[in-house]
Amino acid sequence: DTTGELYDLENDISETKNLAKEQPEILKMMQDKWAAWCMEMYNSEDRGPFSKEYFELLGFGDGGYRLD
């Protein structure tokens, strides 16, 4: 299953119930926000562990990034 994972940590701290299929719009919103943050970091000045090399390993910069 490559849908992704989404948990309600306030009520399910052990992450036993994956809500990804029940709430795909929230999962998509969070994936989009994560991807936007990663691209922002990729395009900014290198700092700490968040260097261009780090994000290139994730597939940013060449369009190869995937969450699944």
mmCIF file of C-alpha atoms in Angstrom:
data_model
loop_
_atom_site.group_PDB
_atom_site.id
_atom_site.type_symbol
_atom_site.label_atom_id
_atom_site.label_comp_id
_atom_site.label_asym_id
_atom_site.label_seq_id
_atom_site.Cartn_x
_atom_site.Cartn_y
_atom_site.Cartn_z
ATOM 1 C CA ASP A 1 0.000 0.000 0.000
ATOM 2 C CA THR A 2 1.590 3.264 -1.108
ATOM 3 C CA THR A 3 -1.317 5.531 -0.099
ATOM 4 C CA GLY A 4 0.700 7.035 2.733
ATOM 5 C CA GLU A 5 0.217 7.248 6.441
ATOM 6 C CA LEU A 6 -1.844 9.644 8.530
ATOM 7 C CA TYR A 7 -2.407 9.324 12.259
ATOM 8 C CA ASP A 8 -4.330 11.269 14.897
ATOM 9 C CA LEU A 9 -1.531 11.515 17.446
ATOM 10 C CA GLU A 10 -3.747 13.205 20.016
ATOM 11 C CA ASN A 11 -5.980 10.118 20.202
ATOM 12 C CA ASP A 12 -3.706 7.382 18.795
ATOM 13 C CA ILE A 13 -0.201 7.957 20.135
ATOM 14 C CA SER A 14 0.795 4.390 19.189
ATOM 15 C CA GLU A 15 -0.118 5.012 15.540
ATOM 16 C CA THR A 16 -2.345 1.949 15.302
ATOM 17 C CA LYS A 17 -5.025 3.348 12.964
ATOM 18 C CA ASN A 18 -3.858 4.739 9.635
ATOM 19 C CA LEU A 19 -6.390 7.380 8.551
ATOM 20 C CA ALA A 20 -4.910 7.956 5.074
ATOM 21 C CA LYS A 21 -7.713 6.234 3.158
ATOM 22 C CA GLU A 22 -10.436 7.762 5.342
ATOM 23 C CA GLN A 23 -9.092 11.316 5.050
ATOM 24 C CA PRO A 24 -7.212 11.534 1.733
ATOM 25 C CA GLU A 25 -7.698 15.304 1.489
ATOM 26 C CA ILE A 26 -5.814 15.860 4.755
ATOM 27 C CA LEU A 27 -3.075 13.456 3.688
ATOM 28 C CA LYS A 28 -2.712 15.283 0.355
ATOM 29 C CA MET A 29 -2.596 18.669 2.082
ATOM 30 C CA MET A 30 0.165 17.481 4.418
ATOM 31 C CA GLN A 31 2.129 15.870 1.578
ATOM 32 C CA ASP A 32 1.869 19.089 -0.436
ATOM 33 C CA LYS A 33 3.040 21.177 2.529
ATOM 34 C CA TRP A 34 5.975 18.819 3.107
ATOM 35 C CA ALA A 35 6.973 18.951 -0.563
ATOM 36 C CA ALA A 36 6.705 22.769 -0.587
ATOM 37 C CA TRP A 37 8.898 23.024 2.528
ATOM 38 C CA CYS A 38 11.473 20.672 1.014
ATOM 39 C CA MET A 39 11.589 22.688 -2.214
ATOM 40 C CA GLU A 40 11.952 25.907 -0.204
ATOM 41 C CA MET A 41 14.869 24.396 1.703
ATOM 42 C CA TYR A 42 16.391 23.003 -1.508
ATOM 43 C CA ASN A 43 16.263 26.424 -3.147
ATOM 44 C CA SER A 44 17.640 28.300 -0.134
ATOM 45 C CA GLU A 45 21.166 28.751 1.164
ATOM 46 C CA ASP A 46 22.663 25.561 2.647
ATOM 47 C CA ARG A 47 22.418 25.408 6.426
ATOM 48 C CA GLY A 48 23.021 22.654 8.905
ATOM 49 C CA PRO A 49 21.891 19.228 7.770
ATOM 50 C CA PHE A 50 19.558 20.775 5.168
ATOM 51 C CA SER A 51 22.010 21.100 2.306
ATOM 52 C CA LYS A 52 21.196 20.757 -1.385
ATOM 53 C CA GLU A 53 22.964 17.385 -1.254
ATOM 54 C CA TYR A 54 20.522 16.173 1.426
ATOM 55 C CA PHE A 55 17.472 17.170 -0.617
ATOM 56 C CA GLU A 56 18.988 15.766 -3.819
ATOM 57 C CA LEU A 57 19.213 12.406 -2.036
ATOM 58 C CA LEU A 58 15.432 12.699 -1.502
ATOM 59 C CA GLY A 59 14.950 13.432 -5.205
ATOM 60 C CA PHE A 60 14.338 17.167 -5.058
ATOM 61 C CA GLY A 61 15.819 19.302 -7.771
ATOM 62 C CA ASP A 62 15.510 16.682 -10.496
ATOM 63 C CA GLY A 63 11.775 16.032 -10.204
ATOM 64 C CA GLY A 64 12.301 12.514 -8.859
ATOM 65 C CA TYR A 65 10.806 13.130 -5.428
ATOM 66 C CA ARG A 66 8.075 10.736 -4.332
ATOM 67 C CA LEU A 67 6.439 10.138 -0.985
ATOM 68 C CA ASP A 68 5.469 6.544 -1.652
#
